[in-house]
CSV table of C-alpha atoms and ligand atoms in Angstrom, one decimal:
chain,number,residue,atom,x,y,z
M,1,MET,CA,-16.2,33.0,-50.1
M,2,ALA,CA,-13.2,35.0,-52.1
M,3,VAL,CA,-10.7,33.0,-54.2
M,4,GLU,CA,-7.2,34.1,-52.5
M,5,ARG,CA,-3.7,33.7,-53.3
M,6,THR,CA,-1.3,32.4,-51.0
M,7,LEU,CA,2.6,32.5,-50.9
M,8,THR,CA,4.3,29.3,-49.6
M,9,ILE,CA,7.9,28.3,-49.6
M,10,LEU,CA,9.1,24.8,-49.4
M,11,LYS,CA,11.9,25.8,-46.8
M,12,PRO,CA,15.6,24.0,-47.1
M,13,ASP,CA,14.8,21.1,-44.8
M,14,CYS,CA,11.9,20.2,-46.8
M,15,VAL,CA,14.0,20.3,-50.1
M,16,ARG,CA,17.1,18.3,-48.0
M,17,LYS,CA,14.5,15.7,-46.6
M,18,ASN,CA,13.4,14.7,-50.2
M,19,LEU,CA,9.6,15.6,-49.4
M,20,ILE,CA,9.3,18.4,-52.2
M,21,GLY,CA,6.9,16.1,-53.8
M,22,GLU,CA,5.3,14.7,-50.8
M,23,VAL,CA,4.1,18.1,-49.5
M,24,THR,CA,3.1,19.4,-53.1
M,25,ARG,CA,0.8,16.3,-53.6
M,26,ARG,CA,-0.3,17.2,-50.3
M,27,ILE,CA,-1.3,21.0,-51.2
M,28,GLN,CA,-2.8,20.0,-54.7
M,29,GLU,CA,-4.8,17.5,-53.2
M,30,ALA,CA,-6.3,20.0,-50.6
M,31,GLY,CA,-7.3,21.6,-53.9
M,32,PHE,CA,-5.0,24.4,-54.2
M,33,LYS,CA,-3.6,25.3,-57.8
M,34,VAL,CA,-0.2,26.3,-58.1
M,35,VAL,CA,-0.2,29.2,-60.1
M,36,ALA,CA,3.6,30.0,-60.0
M,37,MET,CA,6.7,27.9,-58.7
M,38,LYS,CA,10.6,27.8,-59.0
M,39,MET,CA,13.7,26.9,-56.9
M,40,THR,CA,16.0,29.1,-55.8
M,41,ARG,CA,18.3,30.0,-52.8
M,42,LEU,CA,18.2,32.9,-50.7
M,43,THR,CA,21.2,34.7,-49.3
M,44,LYS,CA,21.2,36.0,-45.5
M,45,ASP,CA,20.1,39.0,-46.8
M,46,THR,CA,17.4,38.2,-48.9
M,47,ALA,CA,16.2,35.9,-46.2
M,48,GLY,CA,16.2,38.7,-44.0
M,49,GLY,CA,14.2,41.0,-46.4
M,50,PHE,CA,11.7,38.5,-46.8
M,51,TYR,CA,11.4,37.9,-42.7
M,52,ALA,CA,11.8,41.4,-41.9
M,53,VAL,CA,8.8,41.8,-39.9
M,54,HIS,CA,10.9,39.5,-37.5
M,55,LYS,CA,13.8,41.7,-37.4
M,56,GLY,CA,14.9,41.8,-33.7
M,57,LYS,CA,13.3,38.6,-32.3
M,58,PRO,CA,16.0,36.3,-30.6
M,59,PHE,CA,15.3,33.5,-33.8
M,60,TYR,CA,15.9,35.9,-36.5
M,61,ASP,CA,19.8,35.2,-36.9
M,62,GLU,CA,19.1,31.4,-36.6
M,63,LEU,CA,16.1,31.7,-39.0
M,64,THR,CA,17.9,33.4,-41.6
M,65,ASP,CA,20.9,31.2,-41.5
M,66,PHE,CA,18.7,28.1,-42.1
M,67,MET,CA,16.7,29.9,-45.1
M,68,SER,CA,19.9,30.7,-46.6
M,69,SER,CA,21.3,27.1,-45.6
M,70,GLY,CA,20.1,25.5,-49.1
M,71,PRO,CA,17.9,25.8,-51.8
M,72,CYS,CA,14.2,26.5,-51.2
M,73,VAL,CA,10.7,26.3,-53.5
M,74,PRO,CA,8.4,29.3,-53.2
M,75,MET,CA,4.8,28.7,-54.9
M,76,ILE,CA,2.0,30.8,-55.2
M,77,LEU,CA,-1.0,28.8,-54.6
M,78,GLU,CA,-4.8,29.9,-55.5
M,79,LYS,CA,-7.9,28.6,-53.8
M,80,GLU,CA,-11.1,29.8,-52.3
M,81,ASN,CA,-9.8,30.7,-48.6
M,82,ALA,CA,-6.5,30.1,-49.6
M,83,ILE,CA,-4.6,31.9,-46.4
M,84,SER,CA,-6.6,30.5,-43.6
M,85,ASP,CA,-6.8,27.0,-45.3
M,86,PHE,CA,-3.1,26.8,-46.0
M,87,ARG,CA,-2.5,27.5,-42.5
M,88,LYS,CA,-4.9,24.6,-41.2
M,89,LEU,CA,-2.8,22.4,-43.8
M,90,ILE,CA,0.3,23.2,-42.7
M,91,GLY,CA,-0.2,23.2,-39.1
M,92,ALA,CA,1.0,25.3,-36.0
M,93,THR,CA,4.3,26.8,-36.2
M,94,ASN,CA,5.8,24.6,-33.5
M,95,PRO,CA,5.3,21.1,-34.5
M,96,ALA,CA,4.8,20.1,-31.1
M,97,ASP,CA,1.6,21.9,-30.8
M,98,ALA,CA,0.7,21.3,-34.7
M,99,ASP,CA,-2.6,18.8,-35.5
M,100,GLU,CA,-2.4,15.6,-36.1
M,101,GLY,CA,-2.2,15.2,-39.8
M,102,THR,CA,-0.8,18.4,-41.1
M,103,VAL,CA,2.6,18.7,-42.7
M,104,ARG,CA,4.4,20.4,-39.9
M,105,LYS,CA,3.3,17.8,-37.4
M,106,ASP,CA,4.2,14.7,-39.8
M,107,PHE,CA,7.8,16.5,-41.2
M,108,ALA,CA,8.9,19.1,-38.7
M,109,ASP,CA,12.0,19.0,-36.9
M,110,SER,CA,11.3,21.9,-34.8
M,111,VAL,CA,10.2,25.3,-34.3
M,112,GLY,CA,12.5,26.6,-36.5
M,113,GLU,CA,13.1,23.7,-39.0
M,114,ASN,CA,9.3,23.5,-39.7
M,115,ILE,CA,9.0,22.6,-43.6
M,116,VAL,CA,6.9,25.0,-45.1
M,117,HIS,CA,6.3,28.7,-44.9
M,118,GLY,CA,2.5,30.1,-45.4
M,119,SER,CA,1.2,33.6,-45.6
M,120,ASP,CA,-0.6,35.2,-43.0
M,121,SER,CA,-2.8,37.8,-44.6
M,122,VAL,CA,-4.2,38.4,-47.9
M,123,GLU,CA,-2.2,41.8,-48.1
M,124,ASN,CA,1.2,40.0,-47.3
M,125,GLY,CA,0.8,37.3,-49.4
M,126,LYS,CA,0.9,39.5,-52.1
M,127,ILE,CA,3.9,41.2,-50.8
M,128,GLU,CA,5.4,37.9,-50.4
M,129,ALA,CA,4.5,36.9,-53.7
M,130,ALA,CA,6.2,39.7,-55.6
M,131,TYR,CA,9.4,39.2,-53.3
M,132,PHE,CA,9.7,36.1,-55.4
M,133,PHE,CA,8.0,36.3,-58.3
M,134,ALA,CA,7.6,38.9,-61.5
M,135,GLU,CA,4.6,39.2,-63.1
M,136,SER,CA,5.8,37.6,-66.1
M,137,GLU,CA,6.0,33.9,-64.1
M,138,VAL,CA,2.6,34.0,-62.8
M,139,VAL,CA,0.3,31.4,-64.8
M,140,ALA,CA,-2.8,32.7,-63.3
M,141,ASN,CA,-5.2,30.8,-65.8
M,142,LEU,CA,-4.4,27.0,-65.9
M,143,ALA,CA,-7.0,25.2,-67.5
F,1,UDP,N1,10.4,30.7,-35.8
F,1,UDP,C1,11.4,30.2,-35.0
F,1,UDP,N2,11.3,30.3,-33.7
F,1,UDP,C2,10.0,31.0,-33.2
F,1,UDP,C3,9.6,31.2,-34.1
F,1,UDP,C4,9.4,31.5,-35.2
F,1,UDP,O1,12.6,29.7,-35.3
F,1,UDP,O2,10.2,30.9,-31.9
F,1,UDP,C5,11.0,30.4,-37.4
F,1,UDP,C6,10.1,29.8,-37.6
F,1,UDP,O3,10.9,29.2,-39.0
F,1,UDP,C7,8.8,30.2,-38.2
F,1,UDP,C8,9.4,31.5,-39.1
F,1,UDP,O4,10.4,31.8,-38.1
F,1,UDP,O5,8.2,29.5,-39.7
F,1,UDP,C9,8.4,32.8,-38.7
F,1,UDP,O6,7.7,32.6,-37.9
F,1,UDP,P1,6.1,33.0,-37.7
F,1,UDP,O7,5.9,33.4,-36.2
F,1,UDP,O8,5.3,33.9,-38.9
F,1,UDP,O9,5.4,31.7,-37.8
F,1,UDP,P2,4.8,31.3,-39.4
F,1,UDP,O10,4.1,31.9,-39.8
F,1,UDP,O11,6.1,30.4,-40.3
F,1,UDP,O12,4.1,29.5,-38.8
F,2,MG,MG1,4.1,34.0,-40.3
């Protein structure tokens, strides 16, 4: 299996609930290496750009309001099979449908406020990582 990178965001609800540590612990426990990390705050516009693929959908306005409602913590994670394994760790988009023991099942309040983002493909992961991080901010070879 190939080593991949995925872009996650600990969303504003994760930060508000003081779950940065717990969710990051689960991510690391599952074998993901954090190769870039920061705390930032999206604006309505930059949240809209990140989720441009969803523009026009009924939840887009609410989503961009939520994603710009407070600080968030984007990270680039590295692991074999990272894209698929990370989606398994976080669970289904709607916490009501998420498997037991997943991050969204345990911590998310709703389909909108669902604690974490995870890239859906290697290609999108690259685009999303570049949305938040310059090459110089990616510490790729931590011992
Ligand atoms: N979302 C929402 N309502 C929906 C579908 C999605 O509010 O019916 C939000 C939710 O925060 C989700 C994000 O939009 O995480 C992006 O949707 P996507 O379908 O890409 O889900 P994800 O890849 O995050 O599981
Ligand atoms: Mg998605």
